[in-house]
PDB file of C-alpha atoms and ligand atoms in Angstrom:
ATOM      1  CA  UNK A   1     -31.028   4.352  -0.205  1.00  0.00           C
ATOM      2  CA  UNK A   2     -27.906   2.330  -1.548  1.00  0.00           C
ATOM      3  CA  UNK A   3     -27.779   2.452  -5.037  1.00  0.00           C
ATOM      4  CA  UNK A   4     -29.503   0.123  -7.214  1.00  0.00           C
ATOM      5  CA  UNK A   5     -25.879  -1.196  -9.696  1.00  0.00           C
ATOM      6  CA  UNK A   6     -27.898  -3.885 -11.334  1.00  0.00           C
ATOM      7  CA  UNK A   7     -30.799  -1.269 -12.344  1.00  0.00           C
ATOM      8  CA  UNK A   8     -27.393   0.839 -13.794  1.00  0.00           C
ATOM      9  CA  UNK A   9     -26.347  -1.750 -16.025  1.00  0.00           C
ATOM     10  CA  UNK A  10     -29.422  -3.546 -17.462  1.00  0.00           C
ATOM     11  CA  UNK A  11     -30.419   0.814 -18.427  1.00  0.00           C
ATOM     12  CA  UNK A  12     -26.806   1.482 -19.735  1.00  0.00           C
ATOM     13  CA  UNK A  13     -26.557   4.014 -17.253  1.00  0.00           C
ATOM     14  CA  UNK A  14     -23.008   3.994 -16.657  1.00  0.00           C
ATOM     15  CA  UNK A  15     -21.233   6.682 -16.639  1.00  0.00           C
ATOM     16  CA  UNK A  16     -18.127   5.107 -14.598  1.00  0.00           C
ATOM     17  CA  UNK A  17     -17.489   2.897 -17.469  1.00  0.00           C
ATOM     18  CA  UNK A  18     -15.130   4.841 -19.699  1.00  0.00           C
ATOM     19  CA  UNK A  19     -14.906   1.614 -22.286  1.00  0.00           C
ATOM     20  CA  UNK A  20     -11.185   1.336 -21.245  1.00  0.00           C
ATOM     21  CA  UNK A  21      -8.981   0.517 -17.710  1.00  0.00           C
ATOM     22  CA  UNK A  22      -7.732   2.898 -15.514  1.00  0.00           C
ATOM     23  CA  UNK A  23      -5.050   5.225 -16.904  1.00  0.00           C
ATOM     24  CA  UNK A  24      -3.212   5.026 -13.772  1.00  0.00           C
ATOM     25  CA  UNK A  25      -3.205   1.417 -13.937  1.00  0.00           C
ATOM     26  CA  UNK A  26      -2.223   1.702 -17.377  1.00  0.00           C
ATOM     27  CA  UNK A  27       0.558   4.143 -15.950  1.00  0.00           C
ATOM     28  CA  UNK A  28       1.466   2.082 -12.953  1.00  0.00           C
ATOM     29  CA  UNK A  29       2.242  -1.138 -15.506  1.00  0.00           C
ATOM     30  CA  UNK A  30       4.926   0.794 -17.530  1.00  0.00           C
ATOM     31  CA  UNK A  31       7.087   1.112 -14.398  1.00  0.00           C
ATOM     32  CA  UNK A  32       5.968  -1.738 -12.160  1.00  0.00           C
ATOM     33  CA  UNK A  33       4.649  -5.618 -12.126  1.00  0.00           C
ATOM     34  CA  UNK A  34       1.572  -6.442 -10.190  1.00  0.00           C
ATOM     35  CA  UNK A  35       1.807 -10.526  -9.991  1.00  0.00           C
ATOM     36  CA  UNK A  36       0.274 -13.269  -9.112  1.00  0.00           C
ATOM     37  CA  UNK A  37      -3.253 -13.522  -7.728  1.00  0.00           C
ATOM     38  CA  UNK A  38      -4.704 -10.824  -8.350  1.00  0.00           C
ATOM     39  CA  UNK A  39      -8.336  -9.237  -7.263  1.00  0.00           C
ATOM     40  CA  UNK A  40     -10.151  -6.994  -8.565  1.00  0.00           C
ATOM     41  CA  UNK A  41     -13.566  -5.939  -6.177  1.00  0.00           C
ATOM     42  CA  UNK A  42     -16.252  -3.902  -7.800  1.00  0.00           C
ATOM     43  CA  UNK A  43     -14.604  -4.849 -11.587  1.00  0.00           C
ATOM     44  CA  UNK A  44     -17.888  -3.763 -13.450  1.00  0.00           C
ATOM     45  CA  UNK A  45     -17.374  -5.042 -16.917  1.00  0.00           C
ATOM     46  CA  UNK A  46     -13.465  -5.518 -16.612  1.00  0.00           C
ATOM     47  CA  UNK A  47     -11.794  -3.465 -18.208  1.00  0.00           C
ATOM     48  CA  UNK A  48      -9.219  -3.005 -15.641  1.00  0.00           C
ATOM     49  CA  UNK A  49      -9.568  -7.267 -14.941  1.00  0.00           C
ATOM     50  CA  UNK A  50      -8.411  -7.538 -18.490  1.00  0.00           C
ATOM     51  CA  UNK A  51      -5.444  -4.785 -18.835  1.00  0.00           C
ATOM     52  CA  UNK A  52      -4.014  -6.813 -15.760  1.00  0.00           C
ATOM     53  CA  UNK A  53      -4.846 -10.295 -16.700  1.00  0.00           C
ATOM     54  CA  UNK A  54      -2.980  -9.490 -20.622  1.00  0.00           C
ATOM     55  CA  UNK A  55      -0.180  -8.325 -18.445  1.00  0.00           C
ATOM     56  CA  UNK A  56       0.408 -11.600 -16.987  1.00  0.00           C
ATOM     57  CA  UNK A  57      -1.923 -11.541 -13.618  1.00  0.00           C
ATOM     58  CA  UNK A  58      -4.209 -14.796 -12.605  1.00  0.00           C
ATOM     59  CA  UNK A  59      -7.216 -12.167 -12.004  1.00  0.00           C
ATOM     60  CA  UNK A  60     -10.960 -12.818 -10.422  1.00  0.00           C
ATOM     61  CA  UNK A  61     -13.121  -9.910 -10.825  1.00  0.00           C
ATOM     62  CA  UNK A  62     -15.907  -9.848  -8.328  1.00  0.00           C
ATOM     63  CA  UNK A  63     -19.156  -7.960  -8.764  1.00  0.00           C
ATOM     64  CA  UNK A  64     -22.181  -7.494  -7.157  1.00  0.00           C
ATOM     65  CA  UNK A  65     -24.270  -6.727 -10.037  1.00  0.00           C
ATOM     66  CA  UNK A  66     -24.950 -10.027 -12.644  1.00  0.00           C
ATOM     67  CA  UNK A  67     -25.471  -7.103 -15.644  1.00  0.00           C
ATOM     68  CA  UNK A  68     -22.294  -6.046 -15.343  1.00  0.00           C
ATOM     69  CA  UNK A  69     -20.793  -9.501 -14.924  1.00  0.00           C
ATOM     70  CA  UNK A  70     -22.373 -10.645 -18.207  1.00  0.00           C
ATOM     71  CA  UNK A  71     -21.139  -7.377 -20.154  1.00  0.00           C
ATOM     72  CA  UNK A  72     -17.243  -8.285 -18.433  1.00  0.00           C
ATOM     73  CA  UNK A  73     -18.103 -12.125 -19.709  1.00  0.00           C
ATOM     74  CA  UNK A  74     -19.158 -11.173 -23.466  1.00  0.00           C
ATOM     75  CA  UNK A  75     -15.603  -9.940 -23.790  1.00  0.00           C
ATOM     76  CA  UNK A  76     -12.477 -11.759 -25.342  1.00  0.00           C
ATOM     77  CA  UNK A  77     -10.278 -12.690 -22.576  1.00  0.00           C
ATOM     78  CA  UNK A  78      -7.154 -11.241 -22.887  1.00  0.00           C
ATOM     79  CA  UNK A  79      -5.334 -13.766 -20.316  1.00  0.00           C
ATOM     80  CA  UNK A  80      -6.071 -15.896 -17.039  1.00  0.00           C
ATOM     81  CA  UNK A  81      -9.277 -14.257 -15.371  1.00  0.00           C
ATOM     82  CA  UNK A  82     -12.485 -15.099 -14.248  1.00  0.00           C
ATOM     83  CA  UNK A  83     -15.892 -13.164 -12.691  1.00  0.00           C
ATOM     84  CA  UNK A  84     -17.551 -13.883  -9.518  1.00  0.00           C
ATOM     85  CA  UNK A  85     -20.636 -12.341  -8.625  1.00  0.00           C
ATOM     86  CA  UNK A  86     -20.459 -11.599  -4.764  1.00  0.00           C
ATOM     87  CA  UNK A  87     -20.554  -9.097  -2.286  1.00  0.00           C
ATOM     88  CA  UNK A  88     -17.066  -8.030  -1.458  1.00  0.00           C
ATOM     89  CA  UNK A  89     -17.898  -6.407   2.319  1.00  0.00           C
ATOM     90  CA  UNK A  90     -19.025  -9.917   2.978  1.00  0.00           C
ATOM     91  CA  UNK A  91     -16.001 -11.333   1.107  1.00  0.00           C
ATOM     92  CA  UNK A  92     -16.493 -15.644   0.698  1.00  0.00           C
ATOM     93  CA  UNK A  93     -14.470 -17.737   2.923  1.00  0.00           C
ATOM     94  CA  UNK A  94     -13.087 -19.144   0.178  1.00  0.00           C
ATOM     95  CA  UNK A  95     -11.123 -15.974  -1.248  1.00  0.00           C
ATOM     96  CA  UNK A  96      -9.610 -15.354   2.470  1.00  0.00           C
ATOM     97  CA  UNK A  97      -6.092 -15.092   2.176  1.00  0.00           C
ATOM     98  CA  UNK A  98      -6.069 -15.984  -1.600  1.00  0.00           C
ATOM     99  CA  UNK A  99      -4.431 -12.870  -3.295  1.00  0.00           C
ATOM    100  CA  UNK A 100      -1.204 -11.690  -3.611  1.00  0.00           C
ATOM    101  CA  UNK A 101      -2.718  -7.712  -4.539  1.00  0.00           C
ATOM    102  CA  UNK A 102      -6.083  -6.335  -4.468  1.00  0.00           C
ATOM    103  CA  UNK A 103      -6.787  -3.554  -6.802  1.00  0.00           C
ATOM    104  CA  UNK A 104      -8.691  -0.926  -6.283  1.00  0.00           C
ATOM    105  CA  UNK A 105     -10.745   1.470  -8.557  1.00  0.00           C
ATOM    106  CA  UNK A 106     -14.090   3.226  -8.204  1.00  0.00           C
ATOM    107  CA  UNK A 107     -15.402   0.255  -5.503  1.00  0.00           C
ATOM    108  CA  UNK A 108     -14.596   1.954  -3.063  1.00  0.00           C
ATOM    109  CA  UNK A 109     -15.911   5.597  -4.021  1.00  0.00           C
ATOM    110  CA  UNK A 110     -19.219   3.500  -4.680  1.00  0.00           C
ATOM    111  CA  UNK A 111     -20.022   2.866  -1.556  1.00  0.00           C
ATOM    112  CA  UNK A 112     -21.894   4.800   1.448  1.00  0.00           C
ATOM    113  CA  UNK A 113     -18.790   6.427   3.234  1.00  0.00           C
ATOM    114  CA  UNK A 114     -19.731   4.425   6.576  1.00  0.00           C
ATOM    115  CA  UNK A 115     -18.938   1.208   5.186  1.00  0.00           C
ATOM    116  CA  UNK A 116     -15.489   1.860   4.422  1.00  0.00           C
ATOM    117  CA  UNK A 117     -13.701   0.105   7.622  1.00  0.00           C
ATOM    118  CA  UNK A 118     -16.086  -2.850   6.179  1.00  0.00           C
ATOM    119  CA  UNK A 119     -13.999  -2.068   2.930  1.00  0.00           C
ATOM    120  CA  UNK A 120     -10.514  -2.261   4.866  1.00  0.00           C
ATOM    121  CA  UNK A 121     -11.803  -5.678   6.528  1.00  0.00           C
ATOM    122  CA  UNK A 122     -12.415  -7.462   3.281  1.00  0.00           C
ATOM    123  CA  UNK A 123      -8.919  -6.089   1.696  1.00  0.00           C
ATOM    124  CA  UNK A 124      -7.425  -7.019   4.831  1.00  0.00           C
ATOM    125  CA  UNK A 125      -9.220 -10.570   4.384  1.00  0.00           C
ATOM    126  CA  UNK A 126      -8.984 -11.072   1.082  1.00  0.00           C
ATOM    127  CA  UNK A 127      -4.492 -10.651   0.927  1.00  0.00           C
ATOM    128  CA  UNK A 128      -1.978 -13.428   1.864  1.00  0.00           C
ATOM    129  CA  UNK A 129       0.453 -12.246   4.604  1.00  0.00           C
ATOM    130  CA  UNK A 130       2.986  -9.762   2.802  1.00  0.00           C
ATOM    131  CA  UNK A 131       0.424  -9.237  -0.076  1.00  0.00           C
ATOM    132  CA  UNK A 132      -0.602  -5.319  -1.517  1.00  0.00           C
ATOM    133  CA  UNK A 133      -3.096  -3.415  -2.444  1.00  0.00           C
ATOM    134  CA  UNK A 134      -2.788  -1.028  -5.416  1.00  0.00           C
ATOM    135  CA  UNK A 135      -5.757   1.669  -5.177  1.00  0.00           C
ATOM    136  CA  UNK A 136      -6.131   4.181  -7.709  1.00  0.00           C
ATOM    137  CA  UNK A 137      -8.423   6.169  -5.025  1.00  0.00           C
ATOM    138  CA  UNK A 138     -11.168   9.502  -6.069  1.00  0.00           C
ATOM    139  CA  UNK A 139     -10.043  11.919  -3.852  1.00  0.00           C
ATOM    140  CA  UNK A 140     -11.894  14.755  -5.565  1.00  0.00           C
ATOM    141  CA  UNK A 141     -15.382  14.455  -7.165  1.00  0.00           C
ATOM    142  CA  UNK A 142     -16.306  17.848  -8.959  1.00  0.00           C
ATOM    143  CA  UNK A 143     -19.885  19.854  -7.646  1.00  0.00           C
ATOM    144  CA  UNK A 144     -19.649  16.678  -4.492  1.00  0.00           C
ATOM    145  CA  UNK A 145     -22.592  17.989  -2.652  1.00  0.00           C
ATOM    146  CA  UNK A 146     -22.633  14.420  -0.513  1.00  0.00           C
ATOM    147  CA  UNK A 147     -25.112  12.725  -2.965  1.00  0.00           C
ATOM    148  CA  UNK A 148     -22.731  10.523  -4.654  1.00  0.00           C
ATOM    149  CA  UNK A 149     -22.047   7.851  -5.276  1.00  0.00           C
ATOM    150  CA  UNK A 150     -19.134   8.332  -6.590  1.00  0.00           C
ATOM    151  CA  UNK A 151     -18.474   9.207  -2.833  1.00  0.00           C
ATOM    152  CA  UNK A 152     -14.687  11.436  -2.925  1.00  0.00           C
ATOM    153  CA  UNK A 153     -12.035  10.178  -0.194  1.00  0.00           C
ATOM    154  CA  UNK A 154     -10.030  12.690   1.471  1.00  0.00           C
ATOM    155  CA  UNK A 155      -5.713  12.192   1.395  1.00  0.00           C
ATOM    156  CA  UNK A 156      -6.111  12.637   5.213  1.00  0.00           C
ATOM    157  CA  UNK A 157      -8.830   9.720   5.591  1.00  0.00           C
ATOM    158  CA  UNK A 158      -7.064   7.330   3.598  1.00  0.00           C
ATOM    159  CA  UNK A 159      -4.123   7.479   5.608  1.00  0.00           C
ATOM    160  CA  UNK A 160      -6.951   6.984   8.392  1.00  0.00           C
ATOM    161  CA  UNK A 161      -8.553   4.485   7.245  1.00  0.00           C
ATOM    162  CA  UNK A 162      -5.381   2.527   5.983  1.00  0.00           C
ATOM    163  CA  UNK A 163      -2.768   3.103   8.628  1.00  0.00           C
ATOM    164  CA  UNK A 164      -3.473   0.450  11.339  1.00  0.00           C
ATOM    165  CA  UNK A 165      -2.960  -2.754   8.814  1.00  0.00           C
ATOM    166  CA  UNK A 166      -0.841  -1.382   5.877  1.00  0.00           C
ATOM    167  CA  UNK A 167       2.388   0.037   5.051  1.00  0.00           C
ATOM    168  CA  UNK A 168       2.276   2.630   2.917  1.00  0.00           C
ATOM    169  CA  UNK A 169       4.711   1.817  -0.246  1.00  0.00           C
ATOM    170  CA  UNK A 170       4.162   4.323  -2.609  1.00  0.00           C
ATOM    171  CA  UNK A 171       1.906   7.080  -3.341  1.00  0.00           C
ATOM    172  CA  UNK A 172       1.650   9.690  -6.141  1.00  0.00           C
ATOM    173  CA  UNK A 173      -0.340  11.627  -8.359  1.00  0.00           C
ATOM    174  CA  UNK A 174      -1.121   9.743 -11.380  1.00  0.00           C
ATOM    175  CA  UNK A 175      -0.730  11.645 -15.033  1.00  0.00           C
ATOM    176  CA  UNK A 176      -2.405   9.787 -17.218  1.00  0.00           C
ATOM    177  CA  UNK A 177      -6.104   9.762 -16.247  1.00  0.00           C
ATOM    178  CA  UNK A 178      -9.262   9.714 -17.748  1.00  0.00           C
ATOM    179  CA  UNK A 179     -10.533  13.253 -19.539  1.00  0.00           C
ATOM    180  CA  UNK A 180     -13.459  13.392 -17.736  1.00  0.00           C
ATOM    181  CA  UNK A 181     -11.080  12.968 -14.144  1.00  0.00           C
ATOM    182  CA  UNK A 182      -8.568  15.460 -14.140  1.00  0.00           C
ATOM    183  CA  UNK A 183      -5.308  15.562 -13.080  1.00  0.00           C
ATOM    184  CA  UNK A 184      -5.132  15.416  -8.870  1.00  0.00           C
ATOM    185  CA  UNK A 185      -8.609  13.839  -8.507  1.00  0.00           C
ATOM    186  CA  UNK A 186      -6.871  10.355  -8.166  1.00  0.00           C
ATOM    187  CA  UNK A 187      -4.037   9.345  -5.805  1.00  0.00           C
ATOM    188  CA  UNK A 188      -2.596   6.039  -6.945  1.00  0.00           C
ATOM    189  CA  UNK A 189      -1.511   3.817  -3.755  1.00  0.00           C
ATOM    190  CA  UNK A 190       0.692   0.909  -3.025  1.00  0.00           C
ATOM    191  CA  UNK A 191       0.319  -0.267   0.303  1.00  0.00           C
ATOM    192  CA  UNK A 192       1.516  -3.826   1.805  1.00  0.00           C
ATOM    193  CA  UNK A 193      -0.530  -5.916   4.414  1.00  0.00           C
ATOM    194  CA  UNK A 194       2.039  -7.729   6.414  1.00  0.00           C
ATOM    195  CA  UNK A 195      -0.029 -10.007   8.225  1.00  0.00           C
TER     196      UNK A 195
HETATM  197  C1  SAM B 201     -18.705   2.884 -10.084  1.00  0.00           C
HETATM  198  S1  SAM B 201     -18.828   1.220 -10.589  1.00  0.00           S
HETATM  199  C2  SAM B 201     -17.159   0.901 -11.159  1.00  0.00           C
HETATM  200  C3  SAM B 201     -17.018  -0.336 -12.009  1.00  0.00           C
HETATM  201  C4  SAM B 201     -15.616  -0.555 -12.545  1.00  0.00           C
HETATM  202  N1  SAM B 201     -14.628  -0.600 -11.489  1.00  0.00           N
HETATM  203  C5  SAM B 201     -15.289   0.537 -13.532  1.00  0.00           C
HETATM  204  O1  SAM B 201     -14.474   1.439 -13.213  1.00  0.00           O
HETATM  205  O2  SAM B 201     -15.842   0.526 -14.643  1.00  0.00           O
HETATM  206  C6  SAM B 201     -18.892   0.371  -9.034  1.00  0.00           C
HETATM  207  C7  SAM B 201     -18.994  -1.125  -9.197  1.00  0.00           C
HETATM  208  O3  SAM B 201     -18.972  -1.733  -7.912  1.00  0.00           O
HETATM  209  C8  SAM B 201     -19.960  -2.735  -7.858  1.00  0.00           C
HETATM  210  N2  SAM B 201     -20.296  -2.911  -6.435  1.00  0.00           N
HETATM  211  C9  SAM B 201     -20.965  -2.052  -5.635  1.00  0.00           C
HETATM  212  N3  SAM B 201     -21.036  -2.534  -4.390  1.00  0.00           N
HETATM  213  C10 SAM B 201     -20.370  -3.721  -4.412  1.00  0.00           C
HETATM  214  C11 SAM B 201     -20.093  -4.708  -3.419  1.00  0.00           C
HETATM  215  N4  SAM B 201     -20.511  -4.553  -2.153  1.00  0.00           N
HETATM  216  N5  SAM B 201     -19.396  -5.802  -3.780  1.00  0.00           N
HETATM  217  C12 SAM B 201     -18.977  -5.966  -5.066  1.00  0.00           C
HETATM  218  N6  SAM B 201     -19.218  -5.071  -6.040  1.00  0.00           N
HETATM  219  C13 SAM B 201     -19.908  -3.961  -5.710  1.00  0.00           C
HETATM  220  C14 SAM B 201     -21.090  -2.222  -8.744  1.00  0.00           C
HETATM  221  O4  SAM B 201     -21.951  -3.215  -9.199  1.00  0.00           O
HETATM  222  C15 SAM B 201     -20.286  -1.565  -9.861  1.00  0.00           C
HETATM  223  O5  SAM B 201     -19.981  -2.464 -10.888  1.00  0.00           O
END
C-alpha cells in the first residue's frame, strides 16, 4: 500500500526531515552553480528549495502532500521560490520543458521501486533541451529488508535507469552528509538531458 505522506506530516512523523538541506547540496554549492529554473520534486518542507533559492536559483518546489507544503510555506523565504502541490509522475503540462535542473533528494527513494522509469519520464519532461539533473541519490538504506520507503537505489540501476536520456557529468561520493546517513550511502549525480 503506497504510503500515506499527508498522514506523515499532519502526525510529525518525519523522520526524513533533518530540519536542514542536503549536505551534499550544501557541498555541491561550494564548488559549483546550479542556475536558473530550478525544480525541486518531492521538496517536503523545503529545506533544500530554500538553500538553492538563497543561492540565487528561481526554485518551485512541488509536493504531493498539502501538510508538508504548508510547513515549507510558514517559512521565511530566503530568495525567488514558490510550492506547488502536484503529483510529479504525472508532472502538469505546464512545467514541461520549464527547468533548466531538476534536483533530486529522497523523492525518488520514496517511491515503490516500479515507478521509477515513471520518475525518469517526468525528469525527462520536466528539463529544457541541454538542462541537468543534480540527484543526491540513497544508494544504501541500513537493515533494507524491502519495506521501505526510503526504497535504496543500486550504483548499477542508476546507470540503468539513467543511461538512455542523460549524460552522465559527474558523479562522486559526497562528504558532508547527514549523521544519521553515513558516508557512501549517497552518490551525488550531475547528469545532462540533451534533448
Ligand atoms: C522522504 S520525503 C522527503 C522530503 C524532502 N525532500 C526532505 O528531504 O525533507 C518524500 C517527499 O516526497 C513527497 N512525494 C511522494 N510522492 C510524491 C509524488 N508522486 N509527487 C510529488 N511529491 C511526492 C512526499 O509527500 C514527501 O514530502
Amino acid at each position: 500500500m503506497p504510503k500515506d505522506w499527508e498522514a506523515a506530516y499532519k502526525n510529525g512523523e518525519t523522520p526524513w526531515d533533518k530540519g536542514y538541506a542536503s549536505p551534499p547540496l550544501a557541498e555541491y554549492l561550494t564548488r559549483a552553480g546550479v542556475e536558473g529554473r530550478v525544480l525541486v520534486p518531492g521538496c517536503g518542507a523545503g529545506h533544500d528549495v530554500r538553500l538553492l533559492a538563497g543561492a540565487g536559483a528561481e526554485v518551485l518546489g512541488l509536493d504531493i502532500a498539502p501538510a508538508a507544503l504548508s510547513q515549507a510555506n510558514a517559512f521565511a523565504k530566503a530568495g525567488n521560490e514558490a510550492y506547488l502541490l502536484g503529483d510529479f509522475l504525472n508532472l502538469p503540462v505546464g512545467l514541461h520543458d520549464g527547468f533548466d535542473f531538476v534536483f533530486e533528494h529522497t523523492c525518488l527513494c520514496a517511491l515503490d521501486p516500479e515507478l521509477r522509469p515513471a520518475y525518469v519520464r517526468s525528469v525527462v519532461d520536466a528539463l529544457k533541451p541541454g538542462g541537468h539533473l543534480l540527484a543526491v541519490f540513497f544508494n544504501k538504506v541500513s537493515n533494507y529488508s524491502g519495506g521501505g520507503p526510503p526504497h535504496p537505489i543500486a550504483l548499477s540501476e542508476i546507470d540503468d535507469l539513467f543511461a538512455e536520456h542523460f549524460a552522465f557529468i559527474e558523479r562522486c561520493v559526497p562528504q558532508q552528509t547527514y549523521p544519521e546517513r553515513p558516508v557512501g550511502s549517497e552518490q551525488l549525480c550531475l547528469l545532462q538531458y540533451p534533448g
